[in-house]
PDB file of C-alpha atoms in Angstrom:
ATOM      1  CA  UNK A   1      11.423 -48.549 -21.915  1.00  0.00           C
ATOM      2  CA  UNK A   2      12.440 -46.081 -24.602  1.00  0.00           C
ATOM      3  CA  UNK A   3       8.898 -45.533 -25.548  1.00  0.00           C
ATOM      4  CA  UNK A   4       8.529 -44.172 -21.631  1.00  0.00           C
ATOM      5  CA  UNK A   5      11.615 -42.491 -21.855  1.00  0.00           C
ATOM      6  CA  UNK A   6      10.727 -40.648 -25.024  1.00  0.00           C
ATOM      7  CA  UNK A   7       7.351 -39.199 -23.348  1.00  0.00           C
ATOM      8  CA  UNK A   8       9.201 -38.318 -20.202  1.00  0.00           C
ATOM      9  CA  UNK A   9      11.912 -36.290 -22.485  1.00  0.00           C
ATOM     10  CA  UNK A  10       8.496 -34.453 -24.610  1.00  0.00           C
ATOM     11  CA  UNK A  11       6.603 -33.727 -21.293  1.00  0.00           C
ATOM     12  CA  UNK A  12       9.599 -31.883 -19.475  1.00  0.00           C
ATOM     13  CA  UNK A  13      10.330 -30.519 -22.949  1.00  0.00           C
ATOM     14  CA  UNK A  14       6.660 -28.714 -22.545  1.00  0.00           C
ATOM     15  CA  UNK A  15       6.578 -28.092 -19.127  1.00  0.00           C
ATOM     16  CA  UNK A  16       7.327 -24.215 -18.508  1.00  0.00           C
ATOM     17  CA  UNK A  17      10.487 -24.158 -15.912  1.00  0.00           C
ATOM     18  CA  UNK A  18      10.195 -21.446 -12.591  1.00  0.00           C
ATOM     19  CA  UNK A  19      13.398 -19.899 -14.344  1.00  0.00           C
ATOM     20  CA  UNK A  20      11.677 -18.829 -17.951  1.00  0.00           C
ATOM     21  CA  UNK A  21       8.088 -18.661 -16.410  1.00  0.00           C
ATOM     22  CA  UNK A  22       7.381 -15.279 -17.233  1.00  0.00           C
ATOM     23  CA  UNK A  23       5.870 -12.804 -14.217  1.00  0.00           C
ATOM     24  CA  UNK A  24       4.734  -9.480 -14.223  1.00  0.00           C
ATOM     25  CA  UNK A  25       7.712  -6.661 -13.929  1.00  0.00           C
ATOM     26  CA  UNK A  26       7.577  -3.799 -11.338  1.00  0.00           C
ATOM     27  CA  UNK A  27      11.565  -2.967 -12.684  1.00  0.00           C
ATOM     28  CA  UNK A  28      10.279   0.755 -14.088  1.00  0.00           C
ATOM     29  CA  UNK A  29       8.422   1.341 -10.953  1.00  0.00           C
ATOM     30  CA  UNK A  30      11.625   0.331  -8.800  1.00  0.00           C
ATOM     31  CA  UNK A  31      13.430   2.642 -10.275  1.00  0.00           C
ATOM     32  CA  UNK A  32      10.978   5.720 -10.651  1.00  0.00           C
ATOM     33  CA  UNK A  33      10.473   5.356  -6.467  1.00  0.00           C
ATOM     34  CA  UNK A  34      14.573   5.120  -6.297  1.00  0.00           C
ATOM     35  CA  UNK A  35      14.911   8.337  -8.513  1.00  0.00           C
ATOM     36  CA  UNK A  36      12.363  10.696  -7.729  1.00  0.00           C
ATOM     37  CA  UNK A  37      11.448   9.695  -3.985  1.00  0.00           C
ATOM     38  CA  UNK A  38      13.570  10.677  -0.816  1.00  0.00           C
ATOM     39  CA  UNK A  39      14.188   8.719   2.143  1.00  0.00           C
ATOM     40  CA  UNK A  40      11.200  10.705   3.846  1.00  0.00           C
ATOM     41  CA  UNK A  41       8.776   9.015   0.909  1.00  0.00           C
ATOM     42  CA  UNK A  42       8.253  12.612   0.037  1.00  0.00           C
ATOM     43  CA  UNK A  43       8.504  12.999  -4.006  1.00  0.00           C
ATOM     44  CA  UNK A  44       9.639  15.308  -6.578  1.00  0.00           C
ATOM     45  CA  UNK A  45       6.481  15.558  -9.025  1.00  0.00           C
ATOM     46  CA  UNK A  46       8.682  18.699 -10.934  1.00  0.00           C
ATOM     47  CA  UNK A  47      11.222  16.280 -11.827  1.00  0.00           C
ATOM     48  CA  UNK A  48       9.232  13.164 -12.527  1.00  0.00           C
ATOM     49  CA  UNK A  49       6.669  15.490 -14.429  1.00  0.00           C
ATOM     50  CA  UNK A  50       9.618  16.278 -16.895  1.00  0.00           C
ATOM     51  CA  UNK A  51      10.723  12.800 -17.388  1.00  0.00           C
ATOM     52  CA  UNK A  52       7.821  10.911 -16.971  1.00  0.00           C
ATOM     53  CA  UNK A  53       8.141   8.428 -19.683  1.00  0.00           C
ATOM     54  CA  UNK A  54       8.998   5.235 -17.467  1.00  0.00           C
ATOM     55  CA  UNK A  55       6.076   5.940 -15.676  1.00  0.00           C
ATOM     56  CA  UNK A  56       4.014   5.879 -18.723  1.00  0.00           C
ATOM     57  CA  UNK A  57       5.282   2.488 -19.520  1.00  0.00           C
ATOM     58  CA  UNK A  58       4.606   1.388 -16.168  1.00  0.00           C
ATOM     59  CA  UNK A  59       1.100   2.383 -16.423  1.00  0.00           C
ATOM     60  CA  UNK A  60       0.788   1.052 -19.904  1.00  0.00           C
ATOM     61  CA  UNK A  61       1.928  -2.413 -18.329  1.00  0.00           C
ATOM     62  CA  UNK A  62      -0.365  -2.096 -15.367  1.00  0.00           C
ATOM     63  CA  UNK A  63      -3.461  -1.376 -18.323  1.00  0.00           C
ATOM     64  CA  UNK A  64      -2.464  -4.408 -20.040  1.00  0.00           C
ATOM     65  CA  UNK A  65      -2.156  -7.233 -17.286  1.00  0.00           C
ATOM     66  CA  UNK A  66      -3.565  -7.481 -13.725  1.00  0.00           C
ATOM     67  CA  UNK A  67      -4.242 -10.598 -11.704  1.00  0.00           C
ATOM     68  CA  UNK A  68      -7.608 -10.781 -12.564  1.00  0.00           C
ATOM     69  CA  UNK A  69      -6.813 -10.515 -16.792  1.00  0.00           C
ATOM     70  CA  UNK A  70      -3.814 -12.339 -16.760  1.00  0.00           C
ATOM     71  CA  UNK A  71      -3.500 -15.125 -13.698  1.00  0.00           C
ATOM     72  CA  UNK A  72      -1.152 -16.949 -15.319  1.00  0.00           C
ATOM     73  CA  UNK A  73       1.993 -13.842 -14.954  1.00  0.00           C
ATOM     74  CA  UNK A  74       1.115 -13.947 -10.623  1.00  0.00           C
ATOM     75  CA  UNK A  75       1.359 -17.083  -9.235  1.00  0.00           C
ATOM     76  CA  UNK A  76       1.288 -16.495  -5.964  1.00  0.00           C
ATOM     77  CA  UNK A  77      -1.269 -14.319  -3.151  1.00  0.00           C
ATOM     78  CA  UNK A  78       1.422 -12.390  -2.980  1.00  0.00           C
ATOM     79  CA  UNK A  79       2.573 -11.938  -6.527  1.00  0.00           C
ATOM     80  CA  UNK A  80      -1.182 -10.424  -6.606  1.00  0.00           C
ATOM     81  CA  UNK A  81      -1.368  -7.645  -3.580  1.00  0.00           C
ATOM     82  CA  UNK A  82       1.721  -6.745  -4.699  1.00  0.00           C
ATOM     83  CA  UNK A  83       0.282  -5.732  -7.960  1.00  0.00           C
ATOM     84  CA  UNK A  84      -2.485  -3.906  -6.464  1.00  0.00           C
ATOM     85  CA  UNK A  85      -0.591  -2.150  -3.902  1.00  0.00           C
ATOM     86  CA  UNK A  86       2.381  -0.802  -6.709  1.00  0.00           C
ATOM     87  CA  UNK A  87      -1.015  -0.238  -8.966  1.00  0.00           C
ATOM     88  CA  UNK A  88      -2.625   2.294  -6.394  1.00  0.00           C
ATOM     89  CA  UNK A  89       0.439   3.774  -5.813  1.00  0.00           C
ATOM     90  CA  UNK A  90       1.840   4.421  -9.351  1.00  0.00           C
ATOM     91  CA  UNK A  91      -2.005   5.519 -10.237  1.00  0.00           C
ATOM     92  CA  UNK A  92      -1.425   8.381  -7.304  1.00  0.00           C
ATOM     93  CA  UNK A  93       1.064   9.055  -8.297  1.00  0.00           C
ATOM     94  CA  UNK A  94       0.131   9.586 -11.724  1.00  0.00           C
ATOM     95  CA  UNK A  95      -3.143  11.643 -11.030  1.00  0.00           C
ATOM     96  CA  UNK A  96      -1.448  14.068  -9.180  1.00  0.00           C
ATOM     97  CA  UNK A  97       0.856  14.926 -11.956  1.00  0.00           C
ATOM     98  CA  UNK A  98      -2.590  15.013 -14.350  1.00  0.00           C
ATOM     99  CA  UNK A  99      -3.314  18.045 -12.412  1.00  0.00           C
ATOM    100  CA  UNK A 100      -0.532  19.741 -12.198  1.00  0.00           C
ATOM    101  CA  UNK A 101       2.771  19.778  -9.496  1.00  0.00           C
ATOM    102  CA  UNK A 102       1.214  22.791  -7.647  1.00  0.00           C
ATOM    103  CA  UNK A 103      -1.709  21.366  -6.457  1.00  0.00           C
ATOM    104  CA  UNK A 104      -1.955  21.282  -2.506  1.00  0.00           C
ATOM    105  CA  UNK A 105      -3.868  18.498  -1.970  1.00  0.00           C
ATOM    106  CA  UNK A 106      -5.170  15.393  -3.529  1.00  0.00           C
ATOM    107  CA  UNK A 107      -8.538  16.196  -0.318  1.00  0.00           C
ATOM    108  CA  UNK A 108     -10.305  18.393  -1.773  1.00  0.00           C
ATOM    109  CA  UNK A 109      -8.565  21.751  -2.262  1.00  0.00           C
ATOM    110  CA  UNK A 110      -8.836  23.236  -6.152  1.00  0.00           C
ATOM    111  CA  UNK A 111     -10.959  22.043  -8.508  1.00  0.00           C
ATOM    112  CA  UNK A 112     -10.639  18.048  -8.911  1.00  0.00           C
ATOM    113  CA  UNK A 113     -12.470  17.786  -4.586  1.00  0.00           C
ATOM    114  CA  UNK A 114     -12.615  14.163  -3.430  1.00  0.00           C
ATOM    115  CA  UNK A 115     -13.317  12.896  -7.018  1.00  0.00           C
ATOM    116  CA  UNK A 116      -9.292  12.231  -6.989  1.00  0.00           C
ATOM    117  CA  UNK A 117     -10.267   8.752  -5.027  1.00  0.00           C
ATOM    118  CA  UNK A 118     -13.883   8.194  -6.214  1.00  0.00           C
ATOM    119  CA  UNK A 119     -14.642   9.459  -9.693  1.00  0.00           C
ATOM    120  CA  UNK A 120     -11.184   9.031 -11.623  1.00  0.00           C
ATOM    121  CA  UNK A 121     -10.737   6.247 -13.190  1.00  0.00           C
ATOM    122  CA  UNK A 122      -7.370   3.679 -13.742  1.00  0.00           C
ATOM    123  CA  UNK A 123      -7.216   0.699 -16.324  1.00  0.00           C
ATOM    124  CA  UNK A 124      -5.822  -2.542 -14.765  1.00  0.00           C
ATOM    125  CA  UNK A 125      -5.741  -5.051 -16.798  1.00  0.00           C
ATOM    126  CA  UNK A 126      -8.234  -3.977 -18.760  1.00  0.00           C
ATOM    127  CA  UNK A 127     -10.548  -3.179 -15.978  1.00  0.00           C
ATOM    128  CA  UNK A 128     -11.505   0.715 -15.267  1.00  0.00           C
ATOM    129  CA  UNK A 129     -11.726   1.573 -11.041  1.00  0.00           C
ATOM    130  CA  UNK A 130     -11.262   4.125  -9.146  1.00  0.00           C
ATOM    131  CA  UNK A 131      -8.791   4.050  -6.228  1.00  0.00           C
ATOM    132  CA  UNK A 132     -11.650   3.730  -3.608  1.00  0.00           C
ATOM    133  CA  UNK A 133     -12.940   0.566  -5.118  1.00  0.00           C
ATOM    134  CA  UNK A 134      -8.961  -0.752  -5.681  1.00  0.00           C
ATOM    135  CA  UNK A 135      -8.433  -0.456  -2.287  1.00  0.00           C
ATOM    136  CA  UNK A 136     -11.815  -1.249  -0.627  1.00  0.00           C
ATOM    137  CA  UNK A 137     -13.265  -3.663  -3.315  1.00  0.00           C
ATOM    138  CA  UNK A 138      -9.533  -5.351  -4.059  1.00  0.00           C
ATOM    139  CA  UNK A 139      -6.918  -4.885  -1.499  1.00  0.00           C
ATOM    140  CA  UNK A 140      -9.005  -4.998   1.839  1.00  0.00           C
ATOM    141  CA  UNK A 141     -11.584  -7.170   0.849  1.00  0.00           C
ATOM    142  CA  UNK A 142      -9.565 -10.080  -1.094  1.00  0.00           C
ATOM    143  CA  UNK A 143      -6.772 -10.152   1.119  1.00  0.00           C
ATOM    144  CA  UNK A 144      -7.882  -8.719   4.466  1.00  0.00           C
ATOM    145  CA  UNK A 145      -4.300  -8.003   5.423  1.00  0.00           C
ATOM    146  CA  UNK A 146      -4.080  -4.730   7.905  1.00  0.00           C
ATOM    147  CA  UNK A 147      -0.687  -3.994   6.943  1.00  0.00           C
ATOM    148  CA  UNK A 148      -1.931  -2.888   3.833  1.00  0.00           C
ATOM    149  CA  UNK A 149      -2.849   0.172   5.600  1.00  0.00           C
ATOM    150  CA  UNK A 150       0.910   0.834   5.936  1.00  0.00           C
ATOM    151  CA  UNK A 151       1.636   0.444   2.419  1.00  0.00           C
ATOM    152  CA  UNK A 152      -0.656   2.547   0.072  1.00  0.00           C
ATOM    153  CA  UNK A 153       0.392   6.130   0.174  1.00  0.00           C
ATOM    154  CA  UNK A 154      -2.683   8.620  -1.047  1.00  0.00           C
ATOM    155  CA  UNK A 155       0.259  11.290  -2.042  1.00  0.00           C
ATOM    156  CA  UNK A 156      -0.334  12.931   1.469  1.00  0.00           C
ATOM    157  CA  UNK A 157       1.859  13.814   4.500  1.00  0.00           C
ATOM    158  CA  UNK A 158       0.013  11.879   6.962  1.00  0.00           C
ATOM    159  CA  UNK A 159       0.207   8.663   4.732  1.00  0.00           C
ATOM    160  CA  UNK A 160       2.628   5.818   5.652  1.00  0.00           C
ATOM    161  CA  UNK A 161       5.930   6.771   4.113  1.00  0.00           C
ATOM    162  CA  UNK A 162       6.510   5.519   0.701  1.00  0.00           C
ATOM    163  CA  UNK A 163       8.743   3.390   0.203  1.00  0.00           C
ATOM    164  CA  UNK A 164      11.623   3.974  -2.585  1.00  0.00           C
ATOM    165  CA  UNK A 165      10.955   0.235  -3.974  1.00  0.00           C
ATOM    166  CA  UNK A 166       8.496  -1.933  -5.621  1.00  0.00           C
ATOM    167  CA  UNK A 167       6.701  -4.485  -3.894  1.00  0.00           C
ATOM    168  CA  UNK A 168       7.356  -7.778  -4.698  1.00  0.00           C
ATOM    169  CA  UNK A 169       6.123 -11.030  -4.185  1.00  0.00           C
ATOM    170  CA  UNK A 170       9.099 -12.570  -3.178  1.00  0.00           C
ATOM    171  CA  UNK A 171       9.367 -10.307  -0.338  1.00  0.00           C
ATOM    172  CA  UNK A 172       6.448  -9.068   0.045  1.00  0.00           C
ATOM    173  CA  UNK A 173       5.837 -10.476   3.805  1.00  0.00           C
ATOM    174  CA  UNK A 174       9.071  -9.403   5.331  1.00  0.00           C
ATOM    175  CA  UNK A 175       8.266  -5.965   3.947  1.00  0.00           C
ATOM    176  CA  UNK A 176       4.891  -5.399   4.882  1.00  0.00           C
ATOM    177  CA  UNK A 177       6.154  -6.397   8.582  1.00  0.00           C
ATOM    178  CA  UNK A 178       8.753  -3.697   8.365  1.00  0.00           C
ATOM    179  CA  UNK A 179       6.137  -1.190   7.319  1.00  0.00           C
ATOM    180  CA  UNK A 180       3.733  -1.883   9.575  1.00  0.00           C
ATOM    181  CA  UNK A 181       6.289  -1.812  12.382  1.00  0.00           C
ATOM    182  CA  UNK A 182       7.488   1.616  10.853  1.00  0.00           C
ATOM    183  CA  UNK A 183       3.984   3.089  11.117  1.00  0.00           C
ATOM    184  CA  UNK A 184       3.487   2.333  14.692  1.00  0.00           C
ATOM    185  CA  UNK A 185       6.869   3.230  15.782  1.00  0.00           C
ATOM    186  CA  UNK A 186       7.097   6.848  14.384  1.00  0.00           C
ATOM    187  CA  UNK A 187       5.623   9.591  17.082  1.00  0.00           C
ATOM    188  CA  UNK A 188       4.111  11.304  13.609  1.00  0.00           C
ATOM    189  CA  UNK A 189       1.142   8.315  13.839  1.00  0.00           C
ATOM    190  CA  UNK A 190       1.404   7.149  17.083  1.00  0.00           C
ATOM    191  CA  UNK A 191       2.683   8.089  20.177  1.00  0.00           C
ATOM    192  CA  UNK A 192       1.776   7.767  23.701  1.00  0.00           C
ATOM    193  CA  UNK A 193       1.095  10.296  26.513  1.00  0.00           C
ATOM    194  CA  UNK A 194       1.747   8.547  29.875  1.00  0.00           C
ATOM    195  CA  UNK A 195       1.279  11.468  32.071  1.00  0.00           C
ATOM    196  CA  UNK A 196      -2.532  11.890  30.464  1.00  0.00           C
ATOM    197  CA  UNK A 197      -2.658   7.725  29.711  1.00  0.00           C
ATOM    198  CA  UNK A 198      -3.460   8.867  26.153  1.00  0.00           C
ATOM    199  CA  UNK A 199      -2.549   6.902  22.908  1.00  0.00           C
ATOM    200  CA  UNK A 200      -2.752   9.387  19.902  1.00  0.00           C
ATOM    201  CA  UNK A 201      -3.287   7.274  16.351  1.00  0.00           C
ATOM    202  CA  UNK A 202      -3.333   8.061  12.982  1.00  0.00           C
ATOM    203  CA  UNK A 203      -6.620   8.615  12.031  1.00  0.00           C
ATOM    204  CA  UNK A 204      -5.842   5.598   9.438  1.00  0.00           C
ATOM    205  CA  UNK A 205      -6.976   3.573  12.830  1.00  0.00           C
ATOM    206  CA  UNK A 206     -10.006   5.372  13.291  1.00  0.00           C
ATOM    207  CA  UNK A 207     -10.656   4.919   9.452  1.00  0.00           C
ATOM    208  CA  UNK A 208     -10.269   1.501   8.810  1.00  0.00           C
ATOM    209  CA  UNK A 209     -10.689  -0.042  12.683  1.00  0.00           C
ATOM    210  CA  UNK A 210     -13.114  -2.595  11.273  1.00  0.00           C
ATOM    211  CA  UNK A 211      -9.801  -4.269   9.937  1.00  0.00           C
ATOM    212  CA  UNK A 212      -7.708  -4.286  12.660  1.00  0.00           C
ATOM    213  CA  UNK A 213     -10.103  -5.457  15.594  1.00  0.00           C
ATOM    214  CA  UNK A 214     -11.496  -8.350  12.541  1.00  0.00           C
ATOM    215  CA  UNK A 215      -7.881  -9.414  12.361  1.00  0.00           C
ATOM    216  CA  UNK A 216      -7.513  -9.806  15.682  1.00  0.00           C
ATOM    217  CA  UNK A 217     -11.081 -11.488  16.575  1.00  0.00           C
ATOM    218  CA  UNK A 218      -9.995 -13.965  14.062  1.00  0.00           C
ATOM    219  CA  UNK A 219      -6.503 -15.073  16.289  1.00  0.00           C
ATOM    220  CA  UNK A 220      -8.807 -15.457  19.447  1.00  0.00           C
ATOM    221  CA  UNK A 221      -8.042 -11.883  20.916  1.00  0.00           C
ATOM    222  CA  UNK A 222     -10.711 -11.568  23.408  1.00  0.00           C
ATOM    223  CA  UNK A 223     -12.357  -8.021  23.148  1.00  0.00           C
ATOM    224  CA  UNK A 224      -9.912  -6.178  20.712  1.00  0.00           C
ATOM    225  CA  UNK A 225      -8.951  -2.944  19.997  1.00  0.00           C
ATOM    226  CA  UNK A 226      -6.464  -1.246  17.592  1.00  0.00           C
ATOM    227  CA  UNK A 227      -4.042  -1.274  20.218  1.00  0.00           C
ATOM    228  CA  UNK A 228      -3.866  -5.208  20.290  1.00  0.00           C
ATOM    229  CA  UNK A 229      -2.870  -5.112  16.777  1.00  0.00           C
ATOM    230  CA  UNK A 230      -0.401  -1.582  17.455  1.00  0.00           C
ATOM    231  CA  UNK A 231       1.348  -3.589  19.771  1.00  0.00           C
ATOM    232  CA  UNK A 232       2.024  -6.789  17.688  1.00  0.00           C
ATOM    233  CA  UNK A 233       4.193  -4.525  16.183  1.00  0.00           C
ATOM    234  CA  UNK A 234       6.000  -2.149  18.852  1.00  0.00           C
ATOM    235  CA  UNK A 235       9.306  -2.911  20.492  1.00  0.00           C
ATOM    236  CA  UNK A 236       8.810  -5.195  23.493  1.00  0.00           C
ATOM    237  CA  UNK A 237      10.114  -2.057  25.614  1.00  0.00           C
ATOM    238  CA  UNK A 238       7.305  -0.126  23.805  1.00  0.00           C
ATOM    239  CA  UNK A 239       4.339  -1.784  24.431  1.00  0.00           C
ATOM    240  CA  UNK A 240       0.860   0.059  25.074  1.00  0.00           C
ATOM    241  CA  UNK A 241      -0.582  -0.788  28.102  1.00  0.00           C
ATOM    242  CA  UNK A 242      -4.102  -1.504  28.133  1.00  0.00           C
ATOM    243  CA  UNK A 243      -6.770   0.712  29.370  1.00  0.00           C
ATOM    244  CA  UNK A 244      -5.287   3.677  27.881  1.00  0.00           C
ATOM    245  CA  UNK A 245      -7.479   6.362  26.239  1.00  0.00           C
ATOM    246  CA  UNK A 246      -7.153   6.705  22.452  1.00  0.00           C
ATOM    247  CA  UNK A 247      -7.398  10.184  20.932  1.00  0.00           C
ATOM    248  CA  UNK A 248      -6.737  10.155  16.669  1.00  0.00           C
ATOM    249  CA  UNK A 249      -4.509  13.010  15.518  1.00  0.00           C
ATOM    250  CA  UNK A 250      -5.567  15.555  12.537  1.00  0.00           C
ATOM    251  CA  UNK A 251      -4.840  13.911   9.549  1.00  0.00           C
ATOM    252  CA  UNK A 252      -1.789  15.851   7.312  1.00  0.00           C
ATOM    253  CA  UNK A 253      -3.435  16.037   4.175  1.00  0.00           C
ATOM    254  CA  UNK A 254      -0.631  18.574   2.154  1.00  0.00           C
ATOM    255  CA  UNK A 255       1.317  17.095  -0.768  1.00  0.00           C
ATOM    256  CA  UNK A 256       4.014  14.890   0.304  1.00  0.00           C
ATOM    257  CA  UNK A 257       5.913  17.016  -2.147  1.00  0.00           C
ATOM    258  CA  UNK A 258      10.155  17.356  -1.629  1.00  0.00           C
TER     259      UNK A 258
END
């Protein structure tokens, strides 16, 4: 009996408790977003450009430790996409002050072109990428989760807004759902033209319909479209009725600069 009780005592002894497990931190990146974003998600680059130490850290943390180097610090599915999605955003963020506040685009205008999502690189967790492969290679095709779409912000106008917190796993459902139902709600990305039976999208749902219409093939939706998933997420008063003809608006592509 005391034998038993003695190896009982030693295993709890070694067994890590949820309290003191340690997890990877998104604290810096909390506050940056609360500081130097505005309740439009636009940002000040000026100011964080002049006190951009915190974000250094950050980035130093995300070069150290990602879910694929270090398992052990996310141990959940969503302790993981919520790594990747604060990863793509901080790295945005973070390449647009590398070439400068002014800039008018992360698309293509002045001298960095399109290479600002395929030819730059980011270290997570010890791993070089560029944001193309993050989000096509990583966060669609691990999780194949269309709210995603709603959450990474490519520093542009016609993005999703971004948010003035860090994703976290703990949360990390409730908020996607409030972002995705944000997106579809606001007349910038979609809005509806009932005298013309027109839908007009964001042309995120022309980019990336593949994801949508997969999701909803995979819950039994006979013949989908992006409006099946849209309206998973509208206001029962704001449902769009089938049949309607979808037009995709010109994609904002300016700095979402304050």
């Amino acid at each position: 009996m005391v034998r038993a009780l003695k190896a009982a005592t030693l295993i709890l002894a070694l067994a890590p408790s949820a309290a003191t497990a340690a997890t990877f931190a998104h604290a810096d990146w909390s506050a940056i977003l609360e500081h130097f974003v505005d309740d439009r998600g636009r940002v000040d680059y000026a100011g964080l450009a002049g006190e951009r130490s915190q974000l250094d850290r950050y980035l130093a943390r995300l070069e150290q430790a990602s879910p694929d180097s270090s398992p052990e610090l996310f141990p959940t599915r969503a302790d993981q996409l919520a790594y990747w999605l604060n990863a793509y955003n901080a790295v945005v963020i973070s390449g647009v002050l590398d070439r400068g506040v002014k800039t008018p685009s992360v698309w293509g205008d002045g001298f960095f072109g399109i290479g600002f999502f395929t030819v730059d690189r980011a270290r997570l967790g010890g791993r070089l990428m560029s944001l193309k492969a993050l989000e096509d290679d990583i966060v669609r095709a691990r999780f194949r989760d269309p709210r995603v779409h709603a959450a990474l912000n490519c520093a542009s106008i016609g993005c999703p807004r971004l948010r003035r917190q860090a994703f976290e796993g703990a949360t990390l459902e409730a908020d996607l759902d409030a972002a995705m139902r944000e997106f579809v709600s606001d007349p910038r990305h979609c809005r509806v033209d009932l005298a013309t039976r027109t839908v007009w999208l964001s042309k995120i749902f022309d980019w990336f319909e593949e994801d949508f219409v997969a999701f909803e093939k995979e819950r039994g939706t006979m013949s989908p479209s992006v409006i099946d998933y849209i309206n998973r997420f509208r206001a029962v008063d704001s449902q769009i009725l089938p049949n309607q003809r979808i037009r995709y608006l010109d994609y904002d592509k300016k700095l979402n600069i304050q």
